[in-house]
Short mmCIF file of C-alpha atoms and ligand atoms in Angstrom, two decimals:
data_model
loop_
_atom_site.label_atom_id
_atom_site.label_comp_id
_atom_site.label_asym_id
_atom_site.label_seq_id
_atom_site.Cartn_x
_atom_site.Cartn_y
_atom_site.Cartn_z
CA UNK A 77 45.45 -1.51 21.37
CA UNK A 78 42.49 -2.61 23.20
CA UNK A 79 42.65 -3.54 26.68
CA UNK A 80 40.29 -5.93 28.63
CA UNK A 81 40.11 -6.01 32.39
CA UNK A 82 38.37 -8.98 33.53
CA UNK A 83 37.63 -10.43 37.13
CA UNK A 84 39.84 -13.71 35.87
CA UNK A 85 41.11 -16.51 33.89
CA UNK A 86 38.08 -17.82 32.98
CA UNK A 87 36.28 -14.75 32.13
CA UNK A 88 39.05 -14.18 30.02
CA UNK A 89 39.42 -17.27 28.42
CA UNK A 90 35.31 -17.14 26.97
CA UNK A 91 36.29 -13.69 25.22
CA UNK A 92 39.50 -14.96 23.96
CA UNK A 93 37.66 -18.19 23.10
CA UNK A 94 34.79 -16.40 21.46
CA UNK A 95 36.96 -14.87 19.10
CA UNK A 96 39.15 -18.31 17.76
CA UNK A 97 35.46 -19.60 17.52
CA UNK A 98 34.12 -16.73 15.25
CA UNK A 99 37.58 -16.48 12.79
CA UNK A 100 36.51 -20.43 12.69
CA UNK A 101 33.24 -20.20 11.58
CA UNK A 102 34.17 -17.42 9.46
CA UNK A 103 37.76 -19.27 7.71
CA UNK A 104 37.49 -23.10 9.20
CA UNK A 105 41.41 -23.10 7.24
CA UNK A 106 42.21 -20.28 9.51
CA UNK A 107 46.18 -20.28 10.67
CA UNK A 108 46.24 -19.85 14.52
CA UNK A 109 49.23 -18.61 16.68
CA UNK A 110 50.20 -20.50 20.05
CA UNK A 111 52.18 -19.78 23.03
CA UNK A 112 52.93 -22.58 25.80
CA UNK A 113 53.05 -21.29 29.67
CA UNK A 114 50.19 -21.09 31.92
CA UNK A 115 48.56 -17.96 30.49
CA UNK A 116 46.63 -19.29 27.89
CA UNK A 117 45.49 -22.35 29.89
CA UNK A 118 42.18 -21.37 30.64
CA UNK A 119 41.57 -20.37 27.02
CA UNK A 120 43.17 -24.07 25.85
CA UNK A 121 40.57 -25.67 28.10
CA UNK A 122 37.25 -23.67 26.94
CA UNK A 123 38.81 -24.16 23.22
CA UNK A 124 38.70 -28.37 24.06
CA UNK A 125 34.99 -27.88 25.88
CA UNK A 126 33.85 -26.52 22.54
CA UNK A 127 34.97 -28.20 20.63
CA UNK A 128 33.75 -31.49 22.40
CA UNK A 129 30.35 -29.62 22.28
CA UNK A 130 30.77 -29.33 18.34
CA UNK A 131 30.73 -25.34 19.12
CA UNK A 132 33.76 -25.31 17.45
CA UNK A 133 36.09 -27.10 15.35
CA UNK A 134 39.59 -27.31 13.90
CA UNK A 135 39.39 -30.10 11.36
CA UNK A 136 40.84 -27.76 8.65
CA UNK A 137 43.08 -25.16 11.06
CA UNK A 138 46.53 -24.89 11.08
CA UNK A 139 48.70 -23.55 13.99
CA UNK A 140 52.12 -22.53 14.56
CA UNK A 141 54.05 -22.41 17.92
CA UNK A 142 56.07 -19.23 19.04
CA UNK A 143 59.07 -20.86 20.28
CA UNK A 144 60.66 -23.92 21.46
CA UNK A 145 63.58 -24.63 24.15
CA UNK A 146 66.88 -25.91 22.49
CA UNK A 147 67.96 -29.27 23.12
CA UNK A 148 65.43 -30.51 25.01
CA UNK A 149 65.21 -34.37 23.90
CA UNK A 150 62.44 -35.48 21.43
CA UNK A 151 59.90 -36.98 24.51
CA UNK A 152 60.52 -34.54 26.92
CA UNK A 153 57.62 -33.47 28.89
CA UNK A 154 58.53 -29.97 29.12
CA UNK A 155 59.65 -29.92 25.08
CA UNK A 156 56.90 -27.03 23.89
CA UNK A 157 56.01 -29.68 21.14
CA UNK A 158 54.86 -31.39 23.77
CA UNK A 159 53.56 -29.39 25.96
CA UNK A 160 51.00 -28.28 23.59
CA UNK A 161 49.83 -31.60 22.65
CA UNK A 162 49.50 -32.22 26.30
CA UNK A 163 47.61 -29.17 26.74
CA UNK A 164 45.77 -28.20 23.74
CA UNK A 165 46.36 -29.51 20.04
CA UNK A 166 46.02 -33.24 21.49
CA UNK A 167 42.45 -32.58 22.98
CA UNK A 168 40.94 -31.47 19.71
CA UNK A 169 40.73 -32.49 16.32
CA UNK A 170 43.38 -30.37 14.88
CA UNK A 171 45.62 -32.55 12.48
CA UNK A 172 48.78 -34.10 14.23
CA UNK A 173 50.58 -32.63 11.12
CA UNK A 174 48.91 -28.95 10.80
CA UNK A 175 51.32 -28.33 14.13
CA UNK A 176 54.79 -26.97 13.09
CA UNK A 177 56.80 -25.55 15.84
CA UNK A 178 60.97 -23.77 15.82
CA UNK A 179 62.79 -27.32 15.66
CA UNK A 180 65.00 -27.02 19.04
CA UNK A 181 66.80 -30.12 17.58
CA UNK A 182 67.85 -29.45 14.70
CA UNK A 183 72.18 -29.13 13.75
CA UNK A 184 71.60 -26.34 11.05
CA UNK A 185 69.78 -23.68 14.03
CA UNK A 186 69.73 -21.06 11.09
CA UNK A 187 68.21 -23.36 8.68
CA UNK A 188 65.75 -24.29 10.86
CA UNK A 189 64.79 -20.72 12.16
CA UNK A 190 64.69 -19.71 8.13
CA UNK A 191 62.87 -23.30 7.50
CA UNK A 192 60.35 -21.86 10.12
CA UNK A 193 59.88 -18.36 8.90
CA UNK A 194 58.73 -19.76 5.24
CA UNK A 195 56.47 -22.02 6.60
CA UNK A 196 54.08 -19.73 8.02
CA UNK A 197 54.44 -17.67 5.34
CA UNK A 198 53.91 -20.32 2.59
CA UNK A 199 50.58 -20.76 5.13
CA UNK A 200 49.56 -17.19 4.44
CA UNK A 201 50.80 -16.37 8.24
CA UNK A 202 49.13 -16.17 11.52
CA UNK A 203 45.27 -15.07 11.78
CA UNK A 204 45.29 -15.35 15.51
CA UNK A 205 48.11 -15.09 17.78
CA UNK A 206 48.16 -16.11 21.44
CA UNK A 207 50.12 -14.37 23.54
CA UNK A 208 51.51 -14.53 27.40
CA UNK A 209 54.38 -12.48 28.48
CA UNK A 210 57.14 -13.01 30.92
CA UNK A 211 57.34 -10.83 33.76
CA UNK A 212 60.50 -8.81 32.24
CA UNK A 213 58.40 -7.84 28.93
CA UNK A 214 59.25 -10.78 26.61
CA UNK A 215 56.68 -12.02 24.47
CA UNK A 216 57.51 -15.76 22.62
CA UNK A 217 61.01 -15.24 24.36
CA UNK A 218 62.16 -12.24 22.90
CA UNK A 219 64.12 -11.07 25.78
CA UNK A 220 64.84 -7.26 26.60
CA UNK A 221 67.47 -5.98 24.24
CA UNK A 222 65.60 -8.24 21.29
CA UNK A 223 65.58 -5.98 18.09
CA UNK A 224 62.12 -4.92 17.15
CA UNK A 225 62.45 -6.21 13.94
CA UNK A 226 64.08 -9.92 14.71
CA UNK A 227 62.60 -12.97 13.09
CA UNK A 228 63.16 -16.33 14.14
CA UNK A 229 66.14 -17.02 15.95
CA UNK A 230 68.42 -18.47 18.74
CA UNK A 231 68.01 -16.52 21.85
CA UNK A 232 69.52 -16.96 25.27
CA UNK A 233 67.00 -16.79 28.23
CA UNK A 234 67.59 -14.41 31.14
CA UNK A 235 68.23 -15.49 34.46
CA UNK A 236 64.70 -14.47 35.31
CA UNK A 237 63.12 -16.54 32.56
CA UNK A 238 64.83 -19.85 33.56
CA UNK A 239 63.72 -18.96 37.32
CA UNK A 240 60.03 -18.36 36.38
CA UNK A 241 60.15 -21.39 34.31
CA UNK A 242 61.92 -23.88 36.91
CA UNK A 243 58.63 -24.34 38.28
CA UNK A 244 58.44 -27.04 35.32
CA UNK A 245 61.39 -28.09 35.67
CA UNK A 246 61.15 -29.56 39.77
CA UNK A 247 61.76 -26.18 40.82
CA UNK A 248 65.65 -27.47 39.39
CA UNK A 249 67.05 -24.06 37.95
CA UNK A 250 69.83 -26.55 36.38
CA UNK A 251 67.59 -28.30 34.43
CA UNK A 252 65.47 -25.31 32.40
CA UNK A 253 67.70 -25.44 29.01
CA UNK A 254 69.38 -21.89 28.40
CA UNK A 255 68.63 -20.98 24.50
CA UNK A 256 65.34 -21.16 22.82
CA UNK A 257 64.79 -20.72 19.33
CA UNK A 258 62.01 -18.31 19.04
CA UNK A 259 59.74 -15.93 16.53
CA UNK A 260 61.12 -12.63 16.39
CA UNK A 261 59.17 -10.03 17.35
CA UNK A 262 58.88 -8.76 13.39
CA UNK A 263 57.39 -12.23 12.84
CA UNK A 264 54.52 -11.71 15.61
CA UNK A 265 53.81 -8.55 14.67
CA UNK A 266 52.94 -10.25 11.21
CA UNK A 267 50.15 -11.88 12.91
CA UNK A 268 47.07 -10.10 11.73
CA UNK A 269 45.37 -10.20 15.25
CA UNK A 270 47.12 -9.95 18.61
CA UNK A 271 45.66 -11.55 21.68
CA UNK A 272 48.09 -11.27 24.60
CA UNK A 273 46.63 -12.78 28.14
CA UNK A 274 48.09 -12.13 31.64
CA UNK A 275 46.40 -12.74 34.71
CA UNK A 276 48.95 -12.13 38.46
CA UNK A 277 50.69 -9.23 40.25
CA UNK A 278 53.67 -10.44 38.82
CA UNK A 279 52.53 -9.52 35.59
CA UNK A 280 51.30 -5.94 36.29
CA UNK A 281 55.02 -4.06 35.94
CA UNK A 282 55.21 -5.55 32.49
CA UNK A 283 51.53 -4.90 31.44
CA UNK A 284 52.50 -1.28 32.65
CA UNK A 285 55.13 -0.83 30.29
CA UNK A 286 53.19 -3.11 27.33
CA UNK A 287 50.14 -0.70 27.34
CA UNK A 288 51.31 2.61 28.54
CA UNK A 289 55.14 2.94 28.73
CA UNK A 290 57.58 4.11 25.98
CA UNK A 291 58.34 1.31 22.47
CA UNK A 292 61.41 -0.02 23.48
CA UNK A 293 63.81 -2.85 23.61
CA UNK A 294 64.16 -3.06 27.30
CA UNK A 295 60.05 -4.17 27.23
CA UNK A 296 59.84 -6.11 24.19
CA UNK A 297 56.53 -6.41 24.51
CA UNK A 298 55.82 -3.04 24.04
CA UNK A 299 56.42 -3.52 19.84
CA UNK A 300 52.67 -4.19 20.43
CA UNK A 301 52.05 -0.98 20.54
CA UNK A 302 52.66 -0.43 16.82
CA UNK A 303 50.07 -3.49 15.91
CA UNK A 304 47.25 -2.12 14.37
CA UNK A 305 44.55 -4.67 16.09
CA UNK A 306 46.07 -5.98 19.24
CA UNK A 307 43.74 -7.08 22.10
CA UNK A 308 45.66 -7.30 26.09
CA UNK A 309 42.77 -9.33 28.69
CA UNK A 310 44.34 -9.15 32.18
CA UNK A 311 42.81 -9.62 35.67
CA UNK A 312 42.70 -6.80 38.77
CA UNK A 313 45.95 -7.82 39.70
CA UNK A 314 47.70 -7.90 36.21
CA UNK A 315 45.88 -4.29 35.79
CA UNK A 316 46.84 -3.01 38.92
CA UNK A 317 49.84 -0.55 37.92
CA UNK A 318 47.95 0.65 34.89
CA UNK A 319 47.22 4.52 35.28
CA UNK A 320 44.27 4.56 32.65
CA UNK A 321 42.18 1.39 34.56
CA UNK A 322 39.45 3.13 35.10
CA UNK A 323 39.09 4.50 31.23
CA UNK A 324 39.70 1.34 30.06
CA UNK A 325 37.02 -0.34 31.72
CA UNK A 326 34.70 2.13 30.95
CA UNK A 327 35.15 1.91 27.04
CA UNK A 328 34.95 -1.95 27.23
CA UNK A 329 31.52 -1.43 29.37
CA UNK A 330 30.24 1.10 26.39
CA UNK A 331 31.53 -0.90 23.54
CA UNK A 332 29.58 -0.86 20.63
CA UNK A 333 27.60 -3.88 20.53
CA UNK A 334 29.06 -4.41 16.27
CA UNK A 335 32.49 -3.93 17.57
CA UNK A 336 33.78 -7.49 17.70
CA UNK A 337 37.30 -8.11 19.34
C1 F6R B 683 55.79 -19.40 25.73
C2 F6R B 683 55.97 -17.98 25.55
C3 F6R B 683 56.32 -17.10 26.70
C4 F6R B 683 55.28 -17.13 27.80
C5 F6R B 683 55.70 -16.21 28.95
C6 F6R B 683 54.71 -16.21 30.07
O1 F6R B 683 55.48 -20.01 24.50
O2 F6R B 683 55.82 -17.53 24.48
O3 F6R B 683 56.47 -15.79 26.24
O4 F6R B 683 54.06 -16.71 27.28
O5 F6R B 683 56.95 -16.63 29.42
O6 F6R B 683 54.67 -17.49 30.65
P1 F6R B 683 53.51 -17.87 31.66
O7 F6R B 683 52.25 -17.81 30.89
O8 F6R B 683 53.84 -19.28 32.08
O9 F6R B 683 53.56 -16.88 32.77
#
């Protein structure tokens, strides 16, 4: 696992951007992985700069989203289907149809989560995964306890997810929907490249336990671990319980110039 400490969002966001803009230009078909949140924001909006400035495009791309809240109606704003279109796939000239996400709508759930599974296999799976993670370790919204091996699924948030997340919902803790249908984590870690973001103190307990603390359950995140090209970018604060800090900027200061992301 590499991990990038960087003074903040937008520093972070070129690197991650740098590296959706080389797979591009190396495999313009390439399948890309997206999470919804505020972590990848930055990133989102240096991806739409680019590719306004022709620096990159996504004409022939194809992207799949990590997980979607259940029961949210069609044209809500805070549907991840949405969201993303708001944020991201509706800024740049990614296909309308090359966007599949976990249909939160559906009657058959299981269906659906198995309907979701074989597309993005039949699409050769993810080349590039965005990541964020919640402040108690979930990544997509595996929540602690979430086998390590668990593909797409119903989950029920924690109490802590729906709090974090009420902030786009009018701060209404009534109003963030309770189950999600969401990659497993032995989906992500079929992604062939890992790219987890987290900038905030909030975030530095669970970046703790991502990069240095024991694989488990309780820290979903920490699967990660076991990925054999995952890249973490955090900020000071998001780094700031992380015992190895100072090694870790040092070997991103002395990386090989060749050694891309
Ligand atoms: C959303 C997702 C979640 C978020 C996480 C962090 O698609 O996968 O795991 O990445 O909840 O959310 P933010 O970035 O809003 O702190």
């Amino acid at each position: 696992m590499e991990l990038i400490i960087q003074p903040d969002d937008r520093a972070i966001a070129t690197i991650v951007a740098d590296a959706v803009t080389t797979l591009l230009a190396d495999k313009p078909d390439a399948v890309l992985g997206l999470a919804t949140g505020s972590s990848p924001l930055a990133v989102y909006d240096e991806l739409v700069r680019r590719n306004e400035a022709s620096e990159v495009s996504f004409a022939r791309s194809r992207a799949f989203m990590l997980d979607e809240y259940v029961g949210l109606a069609a044209e809500h704003p805070q549907r991840y289907r949405n969201v993303i279109e708001t944020e991201f796939t509706g800024r740049v000239d990614i296909r309308a149809e090359a966007v599949q996400g976990p249909d939160g709508l559906g009657e058959d759930i299981p269906a659906a989560c198995r309907a979701y599974e074989d597309a993005i296999a039949a699409a050769g799976g993810v080349d590039l995964q965005i990541l964020g993670i919640g402040t108690d370790g979930h990544i997509a919204f595996n929540e602690p306890g979430s086998s390590l091996a668990s593909r797409t699924r119903i989950k029920t948030l924690t109490r802590q997810t729906r709090l974090d997340n009420a902030r786009f919902f009018d701060d209404d803790l009534e109003q963030v929907p309770t189950h999600c249908l969401t990659q497993g984590l032995g989906t992500i870690m079929t992604a062939k490249h890992l790219v987890l973001v987290a900038t905030g103190a909030h975030k530095a307990e669970a970046i703790h336990h991502l990069v240095e603390g024991s694989v488990s359950a309780m820290w979903p995140a920490t699967i990660m671990q076991h990925h054999p090209h995952a890249t973490v970018l955090v900020d000071g604060a998001a780094a700031s319980r992380l015992q190895l800090a100072d090694y870790y900027r040092e070997t991103y200061e002395t990386k090989p110039a060749w050694q891309s992301l």
